Short mmCIF file of C-alpha atoms and ligand atoms in Angstrom, two decimals:
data_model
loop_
_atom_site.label_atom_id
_atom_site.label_comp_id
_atom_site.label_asym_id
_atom_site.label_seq_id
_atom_site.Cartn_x
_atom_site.Cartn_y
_atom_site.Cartn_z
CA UNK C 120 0.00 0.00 0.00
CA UNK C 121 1.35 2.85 -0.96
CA UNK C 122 3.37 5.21 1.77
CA UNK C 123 2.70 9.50 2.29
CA UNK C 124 5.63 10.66 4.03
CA UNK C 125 5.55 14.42 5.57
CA UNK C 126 9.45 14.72 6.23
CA UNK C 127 8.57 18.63 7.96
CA UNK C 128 6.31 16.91 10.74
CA UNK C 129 8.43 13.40 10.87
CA UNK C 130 5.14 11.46 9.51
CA UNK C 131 4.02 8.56 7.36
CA UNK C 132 0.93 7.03 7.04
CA UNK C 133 -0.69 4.17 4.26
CA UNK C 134 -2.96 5.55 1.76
CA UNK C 135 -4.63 2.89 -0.27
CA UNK C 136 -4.97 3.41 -4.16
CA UNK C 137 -8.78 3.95 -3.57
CA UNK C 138 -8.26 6.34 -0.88
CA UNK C 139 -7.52 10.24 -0.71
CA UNK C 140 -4.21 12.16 0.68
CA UNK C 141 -6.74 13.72 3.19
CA UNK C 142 -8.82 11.15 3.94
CA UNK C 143 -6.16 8.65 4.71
CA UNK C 144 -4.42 11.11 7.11
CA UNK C 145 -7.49 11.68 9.25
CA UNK C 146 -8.34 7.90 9.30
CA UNK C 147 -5.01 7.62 10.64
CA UNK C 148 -5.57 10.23 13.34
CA UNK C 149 -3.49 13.14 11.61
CA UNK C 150 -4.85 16.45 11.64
CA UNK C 151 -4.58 17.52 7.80
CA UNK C 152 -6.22 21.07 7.33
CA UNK C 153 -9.23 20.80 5.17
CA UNK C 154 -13.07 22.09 4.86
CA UNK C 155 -15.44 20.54 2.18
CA UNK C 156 -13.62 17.16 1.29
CA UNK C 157 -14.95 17.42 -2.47
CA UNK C 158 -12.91 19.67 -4.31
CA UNK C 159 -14.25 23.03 -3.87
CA UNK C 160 -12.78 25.18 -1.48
CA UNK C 161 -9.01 24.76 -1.94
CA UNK C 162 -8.38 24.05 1.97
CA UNK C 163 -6.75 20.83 1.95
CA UNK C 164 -3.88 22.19 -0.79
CA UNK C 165 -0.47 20.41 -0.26
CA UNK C 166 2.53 19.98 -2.30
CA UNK C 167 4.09 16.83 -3.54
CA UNK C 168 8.00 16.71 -3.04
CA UNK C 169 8.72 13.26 -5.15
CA UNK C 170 6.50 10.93 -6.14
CA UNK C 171 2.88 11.30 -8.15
CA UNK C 172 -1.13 11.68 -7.45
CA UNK C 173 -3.71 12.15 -9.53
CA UNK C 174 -6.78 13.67 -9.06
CA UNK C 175 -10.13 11.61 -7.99
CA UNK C 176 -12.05 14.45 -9.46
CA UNK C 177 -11.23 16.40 -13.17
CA UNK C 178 -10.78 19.83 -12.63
CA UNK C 179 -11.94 20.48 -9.15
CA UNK C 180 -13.31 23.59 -8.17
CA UNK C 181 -10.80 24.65 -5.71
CA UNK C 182 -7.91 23.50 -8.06
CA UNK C 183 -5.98 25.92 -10.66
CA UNK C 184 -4.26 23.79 -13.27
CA UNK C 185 -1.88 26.49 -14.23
CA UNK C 186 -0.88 27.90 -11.02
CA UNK C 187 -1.46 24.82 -8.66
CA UNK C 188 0.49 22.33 -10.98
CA UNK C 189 3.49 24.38 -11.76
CA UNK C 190 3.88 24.59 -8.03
CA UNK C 191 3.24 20.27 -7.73
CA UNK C 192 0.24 21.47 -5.49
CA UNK C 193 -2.71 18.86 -5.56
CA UNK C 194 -5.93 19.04 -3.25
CA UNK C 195 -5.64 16.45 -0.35
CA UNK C 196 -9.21 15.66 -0.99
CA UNK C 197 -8.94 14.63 -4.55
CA UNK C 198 -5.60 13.59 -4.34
CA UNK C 199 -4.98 9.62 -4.92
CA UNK C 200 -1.14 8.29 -4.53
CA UNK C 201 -0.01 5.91 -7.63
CA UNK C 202 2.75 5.23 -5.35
CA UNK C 203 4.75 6.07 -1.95
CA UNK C 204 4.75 9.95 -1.97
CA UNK C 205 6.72 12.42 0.60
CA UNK C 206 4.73 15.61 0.95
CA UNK C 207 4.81 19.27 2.49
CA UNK C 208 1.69 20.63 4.44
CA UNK C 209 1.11 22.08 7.72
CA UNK C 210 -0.13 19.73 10.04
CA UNK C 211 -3.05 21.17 12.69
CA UNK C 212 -3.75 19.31 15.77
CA UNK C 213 -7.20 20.87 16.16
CA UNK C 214 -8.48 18.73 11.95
CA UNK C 215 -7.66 15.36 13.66
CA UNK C 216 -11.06 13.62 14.11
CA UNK C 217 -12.47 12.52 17.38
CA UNK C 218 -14.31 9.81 15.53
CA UNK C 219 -11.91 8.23 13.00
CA UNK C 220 -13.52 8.63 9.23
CA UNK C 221 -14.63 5.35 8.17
CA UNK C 222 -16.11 3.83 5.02
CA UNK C 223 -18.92 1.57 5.17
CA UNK C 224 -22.53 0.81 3.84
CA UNK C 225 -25.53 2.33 5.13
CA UNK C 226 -29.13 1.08 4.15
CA UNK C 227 -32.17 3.43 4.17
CA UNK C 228 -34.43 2.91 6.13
CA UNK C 229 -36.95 5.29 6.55
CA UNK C 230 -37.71 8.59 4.79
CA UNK C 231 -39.65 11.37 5.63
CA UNK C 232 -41.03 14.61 3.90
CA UNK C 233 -39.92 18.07 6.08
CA UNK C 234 -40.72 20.64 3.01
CA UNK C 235 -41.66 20.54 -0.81
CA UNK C 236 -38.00 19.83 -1.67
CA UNK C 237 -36.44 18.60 1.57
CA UNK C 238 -36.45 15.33 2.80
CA UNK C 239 -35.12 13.38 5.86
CA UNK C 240 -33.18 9.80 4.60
CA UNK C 241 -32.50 7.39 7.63
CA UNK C 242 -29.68 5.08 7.10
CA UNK C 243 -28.54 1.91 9.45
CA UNK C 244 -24.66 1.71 9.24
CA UNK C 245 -23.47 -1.53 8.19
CA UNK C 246 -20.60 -0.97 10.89
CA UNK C 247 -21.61 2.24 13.16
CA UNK C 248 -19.71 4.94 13.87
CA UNK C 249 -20.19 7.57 16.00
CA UNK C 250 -20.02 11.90 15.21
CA UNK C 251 -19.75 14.52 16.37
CA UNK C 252 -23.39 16.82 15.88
CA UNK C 253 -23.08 19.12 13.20
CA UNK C 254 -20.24 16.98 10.95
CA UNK C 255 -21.00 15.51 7.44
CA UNK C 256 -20.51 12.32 5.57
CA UNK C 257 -19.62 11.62 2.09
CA UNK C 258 -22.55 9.92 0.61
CA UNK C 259 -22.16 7.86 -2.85
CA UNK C 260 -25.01 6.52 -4.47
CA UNK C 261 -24.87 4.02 -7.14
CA UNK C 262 -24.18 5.31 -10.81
CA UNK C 263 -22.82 8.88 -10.06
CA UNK C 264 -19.68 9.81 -9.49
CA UNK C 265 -18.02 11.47 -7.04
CA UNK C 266 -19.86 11.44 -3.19
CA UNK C 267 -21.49 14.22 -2.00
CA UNK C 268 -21.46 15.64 1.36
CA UNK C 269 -24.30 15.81 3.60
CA UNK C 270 -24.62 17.12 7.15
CA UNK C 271 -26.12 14.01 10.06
CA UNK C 272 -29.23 15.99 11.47
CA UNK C 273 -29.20 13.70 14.26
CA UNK C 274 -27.26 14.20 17.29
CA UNK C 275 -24.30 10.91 17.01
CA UNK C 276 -25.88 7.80 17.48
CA UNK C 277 -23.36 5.39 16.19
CA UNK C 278 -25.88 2.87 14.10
CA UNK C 279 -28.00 5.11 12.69
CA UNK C 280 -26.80 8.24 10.11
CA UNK C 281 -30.16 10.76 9.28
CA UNK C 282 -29.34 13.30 6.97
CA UNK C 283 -31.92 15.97 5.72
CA UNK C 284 -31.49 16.95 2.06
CA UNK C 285 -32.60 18.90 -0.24
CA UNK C 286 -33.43 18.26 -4.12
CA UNK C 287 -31.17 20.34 -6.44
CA UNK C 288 -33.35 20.59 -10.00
CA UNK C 289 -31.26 18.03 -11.85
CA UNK C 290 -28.71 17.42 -9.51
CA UNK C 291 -27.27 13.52 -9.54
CA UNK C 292 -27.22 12.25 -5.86
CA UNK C 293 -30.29 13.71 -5.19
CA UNK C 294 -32.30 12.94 -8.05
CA UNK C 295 -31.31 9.84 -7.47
CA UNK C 296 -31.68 9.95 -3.59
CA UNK C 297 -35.48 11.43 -4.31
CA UNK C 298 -36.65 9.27 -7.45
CA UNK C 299 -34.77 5.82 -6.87
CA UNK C 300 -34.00 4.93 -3.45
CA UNK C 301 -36.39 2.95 -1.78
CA UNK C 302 -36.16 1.33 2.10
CA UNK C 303 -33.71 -1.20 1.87
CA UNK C 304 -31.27 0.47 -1.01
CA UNK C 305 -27.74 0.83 0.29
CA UNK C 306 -25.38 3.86 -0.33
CA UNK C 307 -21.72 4.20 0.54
CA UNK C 308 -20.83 6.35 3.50
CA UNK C 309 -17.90 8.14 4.81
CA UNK C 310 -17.26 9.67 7.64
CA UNK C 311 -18.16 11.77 9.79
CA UNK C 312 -15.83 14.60 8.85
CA UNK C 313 -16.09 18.28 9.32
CA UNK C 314 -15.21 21.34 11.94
CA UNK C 315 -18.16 22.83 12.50
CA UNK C 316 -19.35 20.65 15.55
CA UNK C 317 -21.18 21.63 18.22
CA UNK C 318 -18.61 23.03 21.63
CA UNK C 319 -20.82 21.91 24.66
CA UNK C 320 -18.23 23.17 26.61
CA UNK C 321 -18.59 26.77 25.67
CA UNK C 322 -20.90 28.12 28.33
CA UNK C 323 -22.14 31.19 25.81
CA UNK C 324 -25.71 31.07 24.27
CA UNK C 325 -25.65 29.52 21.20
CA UNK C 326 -26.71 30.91 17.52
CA UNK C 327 -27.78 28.59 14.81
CA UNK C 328 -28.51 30.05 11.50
CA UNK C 329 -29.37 28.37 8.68
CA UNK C 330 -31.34 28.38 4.75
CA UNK C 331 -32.73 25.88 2.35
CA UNK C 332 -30.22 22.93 2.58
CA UNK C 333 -27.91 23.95 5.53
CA UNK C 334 -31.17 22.65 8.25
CA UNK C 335 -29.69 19.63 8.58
CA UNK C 336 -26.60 20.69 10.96
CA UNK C 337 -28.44 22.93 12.68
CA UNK C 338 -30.63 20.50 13.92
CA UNK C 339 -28.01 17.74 14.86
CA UNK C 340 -26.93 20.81 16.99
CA UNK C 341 -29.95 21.67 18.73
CA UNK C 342 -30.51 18.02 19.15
CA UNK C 343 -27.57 18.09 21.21
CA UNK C 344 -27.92 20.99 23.00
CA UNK C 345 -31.14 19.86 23.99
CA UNK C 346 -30.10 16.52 25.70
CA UNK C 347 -26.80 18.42 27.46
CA UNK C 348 -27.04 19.10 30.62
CA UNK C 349 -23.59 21.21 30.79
CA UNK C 350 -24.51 25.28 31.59
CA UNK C 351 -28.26 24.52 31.98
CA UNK C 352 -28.68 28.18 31.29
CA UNK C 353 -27.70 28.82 28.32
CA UNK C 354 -29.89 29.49 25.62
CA UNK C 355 -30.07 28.58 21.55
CA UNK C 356 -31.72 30.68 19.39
CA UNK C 357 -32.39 28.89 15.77
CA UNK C 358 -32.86 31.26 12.63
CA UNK C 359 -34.34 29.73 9.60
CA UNK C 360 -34.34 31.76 6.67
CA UNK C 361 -36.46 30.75 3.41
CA UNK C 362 -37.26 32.20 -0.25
CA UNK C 363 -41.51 31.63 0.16
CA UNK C 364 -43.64 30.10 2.95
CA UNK C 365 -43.41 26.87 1.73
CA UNK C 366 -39.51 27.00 2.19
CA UNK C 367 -40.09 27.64 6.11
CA UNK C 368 -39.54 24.74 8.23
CA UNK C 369 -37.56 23.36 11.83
CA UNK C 370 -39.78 24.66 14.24
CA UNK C 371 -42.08 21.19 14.16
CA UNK C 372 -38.98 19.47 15.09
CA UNK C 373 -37.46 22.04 17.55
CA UNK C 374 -40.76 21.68 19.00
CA UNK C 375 -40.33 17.99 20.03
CA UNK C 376 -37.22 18.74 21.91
CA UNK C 377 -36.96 19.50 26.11
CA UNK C 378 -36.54 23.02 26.29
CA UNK C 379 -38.26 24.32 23.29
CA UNK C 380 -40.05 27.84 24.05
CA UNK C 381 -37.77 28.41 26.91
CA UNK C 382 -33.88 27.55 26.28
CA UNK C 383 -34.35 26.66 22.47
CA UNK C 384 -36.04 29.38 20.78
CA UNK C 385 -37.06 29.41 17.21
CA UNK C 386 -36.81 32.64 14.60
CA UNK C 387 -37.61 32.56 10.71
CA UNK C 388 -38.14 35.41 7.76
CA UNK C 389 -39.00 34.95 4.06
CA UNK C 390 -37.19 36.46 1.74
CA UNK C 391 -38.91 37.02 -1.78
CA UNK C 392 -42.24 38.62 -0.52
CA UNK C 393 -42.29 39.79 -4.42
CA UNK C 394 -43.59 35.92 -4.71
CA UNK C 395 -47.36 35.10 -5.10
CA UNK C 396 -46.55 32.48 -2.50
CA UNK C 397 -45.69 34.78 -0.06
CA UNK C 398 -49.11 36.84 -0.11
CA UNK C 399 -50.33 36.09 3.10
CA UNK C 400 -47.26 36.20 5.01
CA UNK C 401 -47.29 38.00 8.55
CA UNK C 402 -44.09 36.50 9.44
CA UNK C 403 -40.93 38.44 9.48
CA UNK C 404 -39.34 38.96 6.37
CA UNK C 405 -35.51 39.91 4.87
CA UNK C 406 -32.46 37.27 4.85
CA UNK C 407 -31.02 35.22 7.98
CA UNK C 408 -27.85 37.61 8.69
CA UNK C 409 -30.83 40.85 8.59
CA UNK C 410 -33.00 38.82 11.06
CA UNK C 411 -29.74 37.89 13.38
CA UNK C 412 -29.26 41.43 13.24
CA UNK C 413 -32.71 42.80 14.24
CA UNK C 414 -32.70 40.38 17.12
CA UNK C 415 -29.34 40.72 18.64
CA UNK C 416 -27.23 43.71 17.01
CA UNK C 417 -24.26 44.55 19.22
CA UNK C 418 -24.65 41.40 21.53
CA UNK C 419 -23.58 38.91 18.66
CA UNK C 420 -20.55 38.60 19.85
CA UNK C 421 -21.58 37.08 22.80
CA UNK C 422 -22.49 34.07 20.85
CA UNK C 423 -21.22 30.68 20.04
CA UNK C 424 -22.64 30.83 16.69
CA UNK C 425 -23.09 27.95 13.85
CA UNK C 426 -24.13 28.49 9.99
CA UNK C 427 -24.52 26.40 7.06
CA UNK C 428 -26.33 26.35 3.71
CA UNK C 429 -25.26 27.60 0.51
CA UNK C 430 -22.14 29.85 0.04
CA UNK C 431 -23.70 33.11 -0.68
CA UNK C 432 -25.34 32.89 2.48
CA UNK C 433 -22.56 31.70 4.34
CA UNK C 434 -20.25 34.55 3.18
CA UNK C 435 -23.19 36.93 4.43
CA UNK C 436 -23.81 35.67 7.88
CA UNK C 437 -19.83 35.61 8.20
CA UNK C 438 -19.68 39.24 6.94
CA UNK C 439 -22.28 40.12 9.11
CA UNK C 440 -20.77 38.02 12.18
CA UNK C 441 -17.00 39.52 11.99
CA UNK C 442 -18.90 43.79 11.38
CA UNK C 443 -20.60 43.07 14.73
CA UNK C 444 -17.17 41.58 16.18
CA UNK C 445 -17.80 37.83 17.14
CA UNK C 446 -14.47 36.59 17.43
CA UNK C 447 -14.00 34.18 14.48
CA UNK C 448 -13.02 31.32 16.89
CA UNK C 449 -16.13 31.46 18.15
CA UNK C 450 -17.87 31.07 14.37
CA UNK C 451 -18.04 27.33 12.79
CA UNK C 452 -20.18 26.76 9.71
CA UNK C 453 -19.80 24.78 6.70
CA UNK C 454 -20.39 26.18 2.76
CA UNK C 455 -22.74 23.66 1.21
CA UNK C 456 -20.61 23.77 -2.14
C1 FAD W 58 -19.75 20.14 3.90
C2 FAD W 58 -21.03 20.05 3.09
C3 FAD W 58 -22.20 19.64 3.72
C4 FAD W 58 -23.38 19.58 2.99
N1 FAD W 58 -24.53 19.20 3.65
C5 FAD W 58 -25.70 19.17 2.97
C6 FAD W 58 -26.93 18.82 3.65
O1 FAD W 58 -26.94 18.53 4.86
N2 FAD W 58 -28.08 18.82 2.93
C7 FAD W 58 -28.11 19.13 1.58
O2 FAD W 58 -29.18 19.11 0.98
N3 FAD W 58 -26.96 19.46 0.91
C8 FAD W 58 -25.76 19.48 1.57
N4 FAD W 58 -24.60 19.79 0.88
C9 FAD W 58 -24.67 19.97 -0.59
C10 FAD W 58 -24.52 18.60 -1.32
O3 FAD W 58 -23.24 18.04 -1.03
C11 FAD W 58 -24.63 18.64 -2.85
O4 FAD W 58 -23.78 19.63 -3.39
C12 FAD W 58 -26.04 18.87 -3.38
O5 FAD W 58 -26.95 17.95 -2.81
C13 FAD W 58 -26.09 18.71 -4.90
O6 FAD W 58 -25.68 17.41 -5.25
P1 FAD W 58 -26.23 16.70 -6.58
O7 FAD W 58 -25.34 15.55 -6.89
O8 FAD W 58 -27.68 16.43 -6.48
O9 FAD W 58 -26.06 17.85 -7.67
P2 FAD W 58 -25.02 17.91 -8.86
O10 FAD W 58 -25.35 19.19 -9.56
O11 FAD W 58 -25.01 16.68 -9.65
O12 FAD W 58 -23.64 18.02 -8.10
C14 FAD W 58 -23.25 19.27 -7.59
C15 FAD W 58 -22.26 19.14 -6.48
O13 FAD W 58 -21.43 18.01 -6.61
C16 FAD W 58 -20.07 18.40 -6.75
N5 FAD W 58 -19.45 17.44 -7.69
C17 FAD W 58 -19.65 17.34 -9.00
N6 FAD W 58 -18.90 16.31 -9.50
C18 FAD W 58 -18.23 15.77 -8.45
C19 FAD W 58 -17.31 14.68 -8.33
N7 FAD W 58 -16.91 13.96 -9.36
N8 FAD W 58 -16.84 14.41 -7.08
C20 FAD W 58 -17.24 15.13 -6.00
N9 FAD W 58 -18.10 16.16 -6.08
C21 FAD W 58 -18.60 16.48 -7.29
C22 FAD W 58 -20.15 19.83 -7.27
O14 FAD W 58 -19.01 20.58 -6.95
C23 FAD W 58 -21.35 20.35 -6.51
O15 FAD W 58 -21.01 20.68 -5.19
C24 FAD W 58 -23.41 19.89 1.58
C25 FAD W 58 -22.22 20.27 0.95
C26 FAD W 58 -21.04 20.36 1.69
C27 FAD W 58 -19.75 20.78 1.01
S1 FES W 59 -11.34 20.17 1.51
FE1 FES W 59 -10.38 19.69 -0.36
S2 FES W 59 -11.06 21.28 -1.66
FE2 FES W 59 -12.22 21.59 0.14
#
C-alpha cells in the first residue's frame, strides 16, 4: 500500500490506491487542514515533493491547473497516490477527528417529507460509527460519481446516520436519492468529517442560523444541545431563513425537543415577498444575517454561533458576524458547495 511521508512533521501514514491524501491522514488520526472534502474550497492544498497523485475528481473547483500544478500542489481531498509519496503541508492538531472517518454501507431505512424539496433519509450503518453533531458524511449513491457531502441531522448515534437533504433541480445524488431509493437500497458512507461541531463546553448562548439545505446541521446541533445538561442556562436561538412560505420549516422538530419555548427558541423570515406564494405572510421577512441582526445587534458577539447552507449565504452571515465583532473562533459553519 502505498506510503505519504511528511518529512517537515516526521510522519508517514498508508494511503490505499482507492483512498484520498486527506482522507487517509485523518483515518489515521493526523490532523490535515481541510473544509469541504470534495474539491471546492481549496483548503486541503499540499505539495508533492517526489513521487505522483492524480486527481479523484477532473478539474476540481478549488484546483488551478496552471498555477497549482506548476507549483506540484494537488488538493488532499482529490488527491490519490499511484505510489509512496513524501509531501509538504502544515499539520493542525485541532483537523484530527475525534471519531476516525470510516467507510462503510448504510441502508435506508426510513424517509420522511420536512418541506416541498427537503427530505429526511435514515440510514442503518453496516458498521456504526459515532459523530460529532453538526459533521458531514460523504454519501455515494450508485451510478454517479463522485460522493457528496451531507450534514447528520441527528445528534451521534453510532448505528444510525439521518441526513436531511434537499433536491437540487437536476442534480445527480439527489435525483437519485429522491426518485430511486427505496427502504432497503444501500449507499456508501464516509465519515463523519467536518469542523463545524457543536462546543458543549462553551458556556455562551448559542446561535444557529441556517437556509434551504444547511437545516440539517443545525438541527443535529440543537438536538444536542437539547439533551446536554452542561450550563443549563444557556440558551439557543435557531434562525431559519427561506425564499416563500413553503420554504419555512424546523420549528415542528425544535418543537419535540426539552426546552423548546424556553432555552431553544425558534426565529424565521422569508425572503422574496415579491412571490405570489408569499401573499399572506405576517411573518418576518428579509435574509437570515438581517434577522440575526434585528434580534441581537451589538450582543452577537456574545455568541457561540453555527451556519450552514449555501455559500452566498454563508459569506453573508460571516460578513455580518465579523462587522458586529464575534471573534471568528467562536464562528463554525460549513459552505454547502
Ligand atoms: C460540507 C457540506 C455539507 C453539505 N450538507 C448538505 C446537507 O446537509 N443537505 C443538503 O441538501 N446538501 C448538503 N450539501 C450539498 C450537497 O453536497 C450537494 O452539493 C447537493 O446535494 C447537490 O448534489 P447533486 O449531486 O444532487 O447535484 P449535482 O449538480 O449533480 O452536483 C453538484 C455538487 O457536486 C459536486 N461534484 C460534482 N462532481 C463531483 C465529483 N466527481 N466528485 C465530488 N463532487 C462532485 C459539485 O461541486 C457540486 O457541489 C453539503 C455540501 C457540503 C460541502
Ligand atoms: S477540503 Fe479539499 S477542496 Fe475543500
Amino acid at each position: 500500500m502505498p506510503q505519504i511521508t511528511i518529512p517537515s512533521a516526521n510522519i508517514s501514514f498508508e494511503c490505499d490506491e482507492h483512498d484520498t491524501v486527506l482522507r487517509a491522514a485523518l483515518r489515521a488520526g493526523l490532523g490535515m487542514p481541510y473544509e469541504c472534502n470534495v474539491g471546492s474550497c481549496g483548503n486541503c492544498r499540499f505539495e508533492v515533493l517526489s513521487g505522483e497523485v492524480v486527481h479523484e475528481r477532473e478539474n476540481p473547483p478549488g484546483w488551478n491547473e496552471q498555477r497549482d500544478k506548476a507549483k506540484n500542489r494537488y488538493l488532499g481531498c482529490q488527491a490519490r497516490p499511484l505510489g509512496d509519496c513524501s509531501i509538504k503541508v502544515p499539520m493542525r492538531p485541532e483537523y484530527k477527528s475525534q471519531f476516525l472517518p470510516a467507510r462503510t454501507t448504510g441502508k435506508l431505512v426510513a424517509v420522511e417529507d420536512i418541506t416541498h424539496d427537503i427530505r429526511e433519509f435514515r440510514f442503518e450503518l453496516t458498521e456504526p460509527n459515532g459523530f460529532l453533531p453538526g459533521q458531514y458524511a460523504l454519501l455515494a449513491v450508485p451510478g454517479v460519481e463522485g460522493g457528496r457531502a451531507y450534514s447528520m441531522a441527528n445528534a451521534g448515534e453510532p448505528g444510525r446516520w439521518d441526513f436531511q437533504i434537499r433536491r437540487v433541480p437536476n442534480g445527480q445524488t439527489t435525483s437519485a436519492l429522491f426518485d430511486k431509493l427505496k427502504p432497503g437500497d444501500e449507499v456508501g458512507l464516509d465519515g463523519p468529517y467536518g469542523m463545524a461541531y457543536f462546543r458543549d463546553e462553551s458556556p455562551r448562548d448559542v446561535l444557529c442560523m441556517a437556509g434551504g439545505s444547511g437545516l440539517s446541521p443545525m438541527i443535529s446541533i440543537a438536538r444536542a444541545f437539547s439533551a446536554s445538561t452542561t450550563s443549563p442556562d444557556r440558551k439557543l436561538h435557531f434562525i431559519y431563513g427561506g425564499r416563500t412560505p413553503r420554504d419555512i420549516c424546523g420549528e415542528s422538530i425544535l418543537k419535540s425537543l426539552p426546552g423548546f419555548g424556553t432555552r431553544i427558541l425558534y426565529h424565521c423570515a422569508v425572503s422574496d415577498t415579491a412571490h405570489p406564494d408569499s401573499a399572506g405572510w405576517s411573518g418576518r421577512t428579509g435574509f437570515v444575517p438581517d434577522l440575526a441582526v434585528e434580534l441581537f445587534d451589538d450582543t452577537l458577539a456574545n455568541f457561540e454561533i453555527y451556519f450552514a447552507g449555501p455559500p452566498p449565504m454563508a459569506d453573508a452571515i460571516m460578513k455580518m458576524a465579523i462587522t458586529h465583532k464575534a471573534p471568528v473562533g467562536q464562528l463554525h459553519f460549513d459552505k454547502f458547495y
